[in-house]
Short mmCIF file of C-alpha atoms in Angstrom, two decimals:
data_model
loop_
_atom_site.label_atom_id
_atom_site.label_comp_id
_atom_site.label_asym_id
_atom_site.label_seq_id
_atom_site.Cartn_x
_atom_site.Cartn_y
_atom_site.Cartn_z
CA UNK A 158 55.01 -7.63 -187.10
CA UNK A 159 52.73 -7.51 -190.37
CA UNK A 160 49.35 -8.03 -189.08
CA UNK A 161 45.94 -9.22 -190.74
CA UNK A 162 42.45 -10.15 -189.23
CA UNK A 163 39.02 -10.12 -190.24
CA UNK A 164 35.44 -12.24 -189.87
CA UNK A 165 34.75 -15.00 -191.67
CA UNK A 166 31.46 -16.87 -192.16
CA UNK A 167 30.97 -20.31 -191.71
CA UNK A 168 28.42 -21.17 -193.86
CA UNK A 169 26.68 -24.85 -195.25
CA UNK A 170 23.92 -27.66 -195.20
CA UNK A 171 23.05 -29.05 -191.70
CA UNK A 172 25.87 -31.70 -190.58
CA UNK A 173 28.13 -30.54 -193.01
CA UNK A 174 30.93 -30.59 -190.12
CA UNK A 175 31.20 -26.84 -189.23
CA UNK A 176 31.87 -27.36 -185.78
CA UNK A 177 33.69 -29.80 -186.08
CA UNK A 178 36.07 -28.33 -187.68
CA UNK A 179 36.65 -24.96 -185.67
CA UNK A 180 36.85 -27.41 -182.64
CA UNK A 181 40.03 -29.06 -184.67
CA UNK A 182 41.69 -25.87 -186.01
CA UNK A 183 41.28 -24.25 -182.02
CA UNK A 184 42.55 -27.61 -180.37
CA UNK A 185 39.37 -27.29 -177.96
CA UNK A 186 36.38 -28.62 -177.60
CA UNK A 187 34.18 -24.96 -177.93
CA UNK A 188 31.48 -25.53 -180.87
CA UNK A 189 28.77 -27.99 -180.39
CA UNK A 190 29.23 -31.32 -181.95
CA UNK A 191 26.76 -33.38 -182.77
CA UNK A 192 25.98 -37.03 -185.36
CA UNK A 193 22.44 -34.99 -185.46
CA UNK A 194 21.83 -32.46 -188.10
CA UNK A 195 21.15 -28.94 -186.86
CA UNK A 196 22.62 -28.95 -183.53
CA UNK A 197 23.92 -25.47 -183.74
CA UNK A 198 21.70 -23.04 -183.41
CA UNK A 199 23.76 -19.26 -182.31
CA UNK A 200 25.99 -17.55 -183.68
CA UNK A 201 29.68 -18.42 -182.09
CA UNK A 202 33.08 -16.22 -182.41
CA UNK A 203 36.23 -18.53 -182.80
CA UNK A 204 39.32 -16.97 -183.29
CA UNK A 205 42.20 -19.00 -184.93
CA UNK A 206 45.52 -17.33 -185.51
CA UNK A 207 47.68 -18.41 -188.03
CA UNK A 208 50.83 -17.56 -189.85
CA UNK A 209 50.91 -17.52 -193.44
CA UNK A 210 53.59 -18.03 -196.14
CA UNK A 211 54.17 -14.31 -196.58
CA UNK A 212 54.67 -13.78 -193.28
CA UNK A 213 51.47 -12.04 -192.08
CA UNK A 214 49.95 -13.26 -188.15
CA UNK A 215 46.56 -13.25 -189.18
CA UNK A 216 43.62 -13.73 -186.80
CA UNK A 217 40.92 -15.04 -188.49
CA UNK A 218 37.64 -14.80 -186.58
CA UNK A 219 35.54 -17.37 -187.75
CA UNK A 220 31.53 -17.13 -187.65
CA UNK A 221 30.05 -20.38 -186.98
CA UNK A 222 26.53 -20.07 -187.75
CA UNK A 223 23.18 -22.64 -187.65
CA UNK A 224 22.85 -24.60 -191.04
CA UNK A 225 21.52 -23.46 -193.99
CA UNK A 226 17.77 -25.16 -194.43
CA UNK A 227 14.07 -23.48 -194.29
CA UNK A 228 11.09 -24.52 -192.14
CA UNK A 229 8.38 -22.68 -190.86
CA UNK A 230 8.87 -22.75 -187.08
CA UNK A 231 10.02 -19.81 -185.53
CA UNK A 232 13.21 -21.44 -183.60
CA UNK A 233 14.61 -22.27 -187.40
CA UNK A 234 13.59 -19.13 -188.80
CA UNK A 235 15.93 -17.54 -186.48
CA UNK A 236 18.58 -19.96 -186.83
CA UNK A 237 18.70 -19.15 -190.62
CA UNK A 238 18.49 -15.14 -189.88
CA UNK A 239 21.96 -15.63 -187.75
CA UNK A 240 23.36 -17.29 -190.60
CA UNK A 241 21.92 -14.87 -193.01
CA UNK A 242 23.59 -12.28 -190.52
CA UNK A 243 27.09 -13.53 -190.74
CA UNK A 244 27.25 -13.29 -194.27
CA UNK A 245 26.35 -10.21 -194.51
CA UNK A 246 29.12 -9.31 -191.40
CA UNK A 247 31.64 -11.11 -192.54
CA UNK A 248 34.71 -9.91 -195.06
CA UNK A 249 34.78 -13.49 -196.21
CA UNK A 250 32.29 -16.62 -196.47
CA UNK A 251 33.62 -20.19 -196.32
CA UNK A 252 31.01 -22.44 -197.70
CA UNK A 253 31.51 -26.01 -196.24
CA UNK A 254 29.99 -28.85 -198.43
CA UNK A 255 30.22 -32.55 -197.02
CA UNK A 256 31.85 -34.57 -200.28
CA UNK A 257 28.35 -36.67 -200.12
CA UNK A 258 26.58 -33.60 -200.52
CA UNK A 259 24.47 -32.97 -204.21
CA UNK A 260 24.89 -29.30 -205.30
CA UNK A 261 21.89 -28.17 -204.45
CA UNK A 262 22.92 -26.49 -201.30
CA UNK A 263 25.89 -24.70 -202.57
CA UNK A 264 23.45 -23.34 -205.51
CA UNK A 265 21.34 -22.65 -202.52
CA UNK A 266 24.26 -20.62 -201.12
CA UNK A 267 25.44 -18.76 -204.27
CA UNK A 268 21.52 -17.18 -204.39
CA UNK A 269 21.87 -15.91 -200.71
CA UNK A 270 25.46 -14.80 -200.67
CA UNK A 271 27.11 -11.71 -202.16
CA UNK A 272 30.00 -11.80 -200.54
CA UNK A 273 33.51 -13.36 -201.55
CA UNK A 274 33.55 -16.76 -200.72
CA UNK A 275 35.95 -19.90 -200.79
CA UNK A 276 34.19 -23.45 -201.50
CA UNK A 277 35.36 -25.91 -198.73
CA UNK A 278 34.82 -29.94 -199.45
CA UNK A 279 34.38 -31.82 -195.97
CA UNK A 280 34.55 -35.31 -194.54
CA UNK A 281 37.13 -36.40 -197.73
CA UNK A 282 38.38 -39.40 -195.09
CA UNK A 283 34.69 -40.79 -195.44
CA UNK A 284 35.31 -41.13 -199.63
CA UNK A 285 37.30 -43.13 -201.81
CA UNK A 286 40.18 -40.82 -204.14
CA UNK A 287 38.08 -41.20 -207.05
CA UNK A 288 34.67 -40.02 -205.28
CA UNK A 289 36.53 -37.00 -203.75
CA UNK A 290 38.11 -36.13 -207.55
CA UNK A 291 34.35 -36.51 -209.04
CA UNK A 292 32.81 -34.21 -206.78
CA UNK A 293 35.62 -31.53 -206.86
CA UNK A 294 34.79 -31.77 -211.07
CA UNK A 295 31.21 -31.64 -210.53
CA UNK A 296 31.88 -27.89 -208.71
CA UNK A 297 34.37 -27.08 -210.84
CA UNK A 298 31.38 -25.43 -213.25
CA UNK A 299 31.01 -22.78 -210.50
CA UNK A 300 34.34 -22.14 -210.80
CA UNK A 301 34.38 -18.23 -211.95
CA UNK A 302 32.01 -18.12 -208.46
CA UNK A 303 34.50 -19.19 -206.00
CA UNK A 304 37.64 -17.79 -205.13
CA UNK A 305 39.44 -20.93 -204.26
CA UNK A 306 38.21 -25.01 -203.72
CA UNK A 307 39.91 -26.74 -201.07
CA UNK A 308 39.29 -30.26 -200.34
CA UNK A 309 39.56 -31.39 -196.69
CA UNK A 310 39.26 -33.72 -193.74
CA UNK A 311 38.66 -31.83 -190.22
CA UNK A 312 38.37 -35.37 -188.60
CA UNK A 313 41.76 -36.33 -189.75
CA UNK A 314 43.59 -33.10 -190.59
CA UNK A 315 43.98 -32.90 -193.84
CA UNK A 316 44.82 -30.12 -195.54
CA UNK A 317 43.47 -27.33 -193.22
CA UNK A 318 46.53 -25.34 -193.47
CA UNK A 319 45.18 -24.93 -196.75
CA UNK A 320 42.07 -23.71 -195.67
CA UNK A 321 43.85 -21.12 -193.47
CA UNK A 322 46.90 -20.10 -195.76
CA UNK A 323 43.62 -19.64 -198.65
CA UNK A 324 41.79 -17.36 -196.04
CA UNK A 325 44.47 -15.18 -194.83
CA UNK A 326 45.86 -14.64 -198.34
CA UNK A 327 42.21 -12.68 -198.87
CA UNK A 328 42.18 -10.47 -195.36
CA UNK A 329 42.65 -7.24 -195.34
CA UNK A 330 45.93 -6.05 -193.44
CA UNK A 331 44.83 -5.03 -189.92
CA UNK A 332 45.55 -4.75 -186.26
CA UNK A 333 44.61 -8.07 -184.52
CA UNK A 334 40.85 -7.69 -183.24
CA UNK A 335 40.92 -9.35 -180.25
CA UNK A 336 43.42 -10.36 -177.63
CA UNK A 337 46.35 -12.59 -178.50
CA UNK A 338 45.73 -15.81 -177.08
CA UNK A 339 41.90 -15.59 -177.06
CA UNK A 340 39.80 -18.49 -178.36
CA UNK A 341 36.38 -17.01 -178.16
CA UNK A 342 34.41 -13.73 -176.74
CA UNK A 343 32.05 -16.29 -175.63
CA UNK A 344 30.85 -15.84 -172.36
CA UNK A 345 31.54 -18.81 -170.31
CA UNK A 346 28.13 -19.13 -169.09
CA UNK A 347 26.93 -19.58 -172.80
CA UNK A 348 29.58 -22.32 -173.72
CA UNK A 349 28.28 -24.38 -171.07
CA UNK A 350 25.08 -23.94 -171.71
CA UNK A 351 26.31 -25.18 -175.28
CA UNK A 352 27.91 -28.00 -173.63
CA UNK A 353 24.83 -29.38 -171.84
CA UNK A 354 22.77 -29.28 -174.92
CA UNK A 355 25.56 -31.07 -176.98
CA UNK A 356 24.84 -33.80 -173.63
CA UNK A 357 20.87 -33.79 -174.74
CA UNK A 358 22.16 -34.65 -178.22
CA UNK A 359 24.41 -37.45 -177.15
CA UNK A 360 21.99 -39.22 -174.95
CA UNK A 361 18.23 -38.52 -176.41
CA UNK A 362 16.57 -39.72 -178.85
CA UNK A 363 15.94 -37.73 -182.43
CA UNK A 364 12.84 -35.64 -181.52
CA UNK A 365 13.66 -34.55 -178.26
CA UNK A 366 16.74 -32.34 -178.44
CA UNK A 367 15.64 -30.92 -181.60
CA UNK A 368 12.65 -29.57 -179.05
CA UNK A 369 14.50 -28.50 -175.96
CA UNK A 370 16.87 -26.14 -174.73
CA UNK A 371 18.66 -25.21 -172.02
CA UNK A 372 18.55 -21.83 -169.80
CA UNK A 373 21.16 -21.07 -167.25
CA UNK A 374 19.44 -19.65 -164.02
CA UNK A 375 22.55 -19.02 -161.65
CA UNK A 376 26.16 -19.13 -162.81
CA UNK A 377 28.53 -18.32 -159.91
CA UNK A 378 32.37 -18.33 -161.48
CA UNK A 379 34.75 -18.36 -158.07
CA UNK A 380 38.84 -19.39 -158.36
CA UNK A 381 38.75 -23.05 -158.18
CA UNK A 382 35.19 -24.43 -159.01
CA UNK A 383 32.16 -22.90 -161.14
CA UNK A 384 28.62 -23.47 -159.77
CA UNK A 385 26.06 -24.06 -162.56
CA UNK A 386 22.31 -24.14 -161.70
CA UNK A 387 20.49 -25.21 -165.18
CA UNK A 388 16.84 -26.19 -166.60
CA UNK A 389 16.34 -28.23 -169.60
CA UNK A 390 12.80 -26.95 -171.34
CA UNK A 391 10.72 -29.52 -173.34
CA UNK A 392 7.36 -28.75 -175.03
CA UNK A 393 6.21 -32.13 -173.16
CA UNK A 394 5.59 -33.38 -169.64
CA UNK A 395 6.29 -37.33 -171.77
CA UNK A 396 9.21 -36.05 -173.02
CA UNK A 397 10.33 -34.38 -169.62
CA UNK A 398 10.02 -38.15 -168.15
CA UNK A 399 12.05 -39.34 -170.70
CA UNK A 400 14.98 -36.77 -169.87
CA UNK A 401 15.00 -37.51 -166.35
CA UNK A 402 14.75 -41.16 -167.03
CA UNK A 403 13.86 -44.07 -164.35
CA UNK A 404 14.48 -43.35 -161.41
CA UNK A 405 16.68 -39.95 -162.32
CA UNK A 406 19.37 -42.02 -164.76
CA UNK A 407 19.04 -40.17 -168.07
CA UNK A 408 19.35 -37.18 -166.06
CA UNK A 409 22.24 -38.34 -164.13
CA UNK A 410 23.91 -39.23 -167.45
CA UNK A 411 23.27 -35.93 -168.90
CA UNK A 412 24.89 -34.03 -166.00
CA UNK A 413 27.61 -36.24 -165.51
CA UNK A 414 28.58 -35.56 -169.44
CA UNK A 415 28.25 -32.29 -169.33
CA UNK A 416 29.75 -31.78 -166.13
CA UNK A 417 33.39 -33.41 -167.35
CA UNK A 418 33.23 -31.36 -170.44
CA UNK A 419 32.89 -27.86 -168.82
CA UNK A 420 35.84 -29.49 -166.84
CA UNK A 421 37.74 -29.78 -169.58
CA UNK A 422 37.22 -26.50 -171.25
CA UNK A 423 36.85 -24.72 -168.06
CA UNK A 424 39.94 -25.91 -166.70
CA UNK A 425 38.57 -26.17 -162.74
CA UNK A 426 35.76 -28.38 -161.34
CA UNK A 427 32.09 -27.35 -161.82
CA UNK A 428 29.11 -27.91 -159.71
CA UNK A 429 26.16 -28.84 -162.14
CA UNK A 430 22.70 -29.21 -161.28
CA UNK A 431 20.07 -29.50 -163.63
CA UNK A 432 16.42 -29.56 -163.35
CA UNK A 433 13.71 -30.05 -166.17
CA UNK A 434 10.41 -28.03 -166.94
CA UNK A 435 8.01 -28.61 -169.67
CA UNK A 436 6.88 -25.66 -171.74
CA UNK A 437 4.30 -25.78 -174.53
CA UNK A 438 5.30 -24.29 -178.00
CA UNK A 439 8.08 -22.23 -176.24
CA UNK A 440 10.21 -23.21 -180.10
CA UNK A 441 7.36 -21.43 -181.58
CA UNK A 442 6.82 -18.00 -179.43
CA UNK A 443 8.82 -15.22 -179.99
CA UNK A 444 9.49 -13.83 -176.34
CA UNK A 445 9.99 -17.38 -174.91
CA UNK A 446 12.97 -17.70 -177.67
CA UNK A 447 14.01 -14.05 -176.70
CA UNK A 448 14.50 -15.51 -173.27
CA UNK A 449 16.27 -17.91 -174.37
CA UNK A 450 18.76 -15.30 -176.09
CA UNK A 451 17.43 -16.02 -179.52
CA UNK A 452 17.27 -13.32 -182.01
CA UNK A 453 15.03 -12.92 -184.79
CA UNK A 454 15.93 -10.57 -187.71
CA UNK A 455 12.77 -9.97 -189.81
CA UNK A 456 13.07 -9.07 -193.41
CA UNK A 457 12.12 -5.39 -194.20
CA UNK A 458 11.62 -5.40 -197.49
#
């Protein structure tokens, strides 16, 4: 069997629909997905074999990484350092652009990234034919940048064979990487601690998730049930009563979402409880965020 594999980063804008579509081109629901820009905020391995037209099995291990923007607190500095990170890791960068997207975060891109790089258009569905043909001219002036443009449509699935077929045809020939049916080397305990803040996402308002997290205290994995025992940090005690909500309900809601989804990508029944704390400035202190398994990468130079 002729083999290829090799990392790939993820790369664009908040919201441009990264997750979105790994969680379409793995079938499962693994990378958080959220209407809010900058929900992700790690690093994830997804691993998406595919077969291309000249035969190869390629296992392309895809990098989803935070969004590309800049602001001074420490939480987003280390979001963009992971990104930053899985350029420079990566073999290959694919740079996602929503079609309602200016250029200015692709020129962004081309300034940051040296590595070879195809120039993915997202969310086509959402534009008319003639506003996804303008925008593919308007990039075609970087074209001696990338090595391929390939419009696309993760919510519908368009054309993401094209995507893959594009990437494989510029791996490397290899042994496979990882294990053959393996979707992730994500721990499970870190997916669904991905899963319950994708739940703060869907049921708070705009300030709140973007200023809590989640830390899993006990995680006990047995045959036919996994027992979760989870805080939600806030910076607030006002926003901490608006998480638990009257009389527990926005809490209740929260779990209850969460709980079904680790169901469903667990494949067993899970036991969630979740309490809240409030912790001042923990988004803006270096060994709370360490705690939190956030990594900082400071520039040398």
């Amino acid at each position: 069997m002729k083999t290829k594999a090799g990392f790939v980063a993820l790369i664009g804008k908040p919201n441009a629909g990264k997750s979105t579509l790994l969680n379409t081109l793995l079938n499962a629901h693994l990378a958080l997905v959220s209407h809010k820009a900058n929900a992700t905020r790690k690093l994830m391995k997804c691993i998406v074999p595919f077969k291309d037209k000249e035969g190869y099995e390629s296992q392309i291990v895809f990098l989803d990484t935070p969004g590309l923007h800049h602001q001074e607190k420490l939480l987003n500095q280390c979001m963009l350092s992971q990104a930053l990170k899985a350029m420079g890791d990566a073999e290959l960068c694919v740079f996602l652009a929503s079609v309602h997207d200016d250029l200015k975060g692709y020129e962004e891109f081309l300034s940051l990234c040296q590595k070879p790089h195809i120039l993915a258009v997202s969310k086509i569905d959402t534009a008319t034919h003639k506003q996804v043909l303008q925008k593919l001219q308007e990039y075609q002036q970087y074209a001696s940048q990338f090595l391929a443009l390939v419009p696309l449509s993760a919510k519908k699935s368009q054309n993401l064979n094209a995507l893959l077929e594009c990437i494989s045809k510029h791996l490397s020939p290899s042994a496979w990487l990882f294990e053959k049916d393996l979707m992730s080397d994500e721990k499970m305990r870190d997916i669904y601690k991905e899963i319950i803040r994708e739940s703060l996402f869907d049921f708070l308002s705009d300030e709140i998730p973007y200023e809590s997290d989640v830390m899993i205290d006990k995680f006990i994995e047995e045959e036919r049930i996994d027992k979760v025992y989870a805080h939600i940090i806030v910076e607030k005690e006002s926003q901490k009563k608006i998480v638990i909500g009257k009389n527990g309900v926005n809490i209740k809601r929260i779990g209850t979402n969460a709980r079904l989804k680790m169901q469903e990508v667990g494949e067993k029944k899970v036991f969630l409880n979740l309490q809240v704390i409030a912790q001042k400035s923990w988004s803006k202190e270096e060994k709370s965020l360490q705690k939190l398994g956030y990594i900082y990468q400071r520039n040398r130079d």
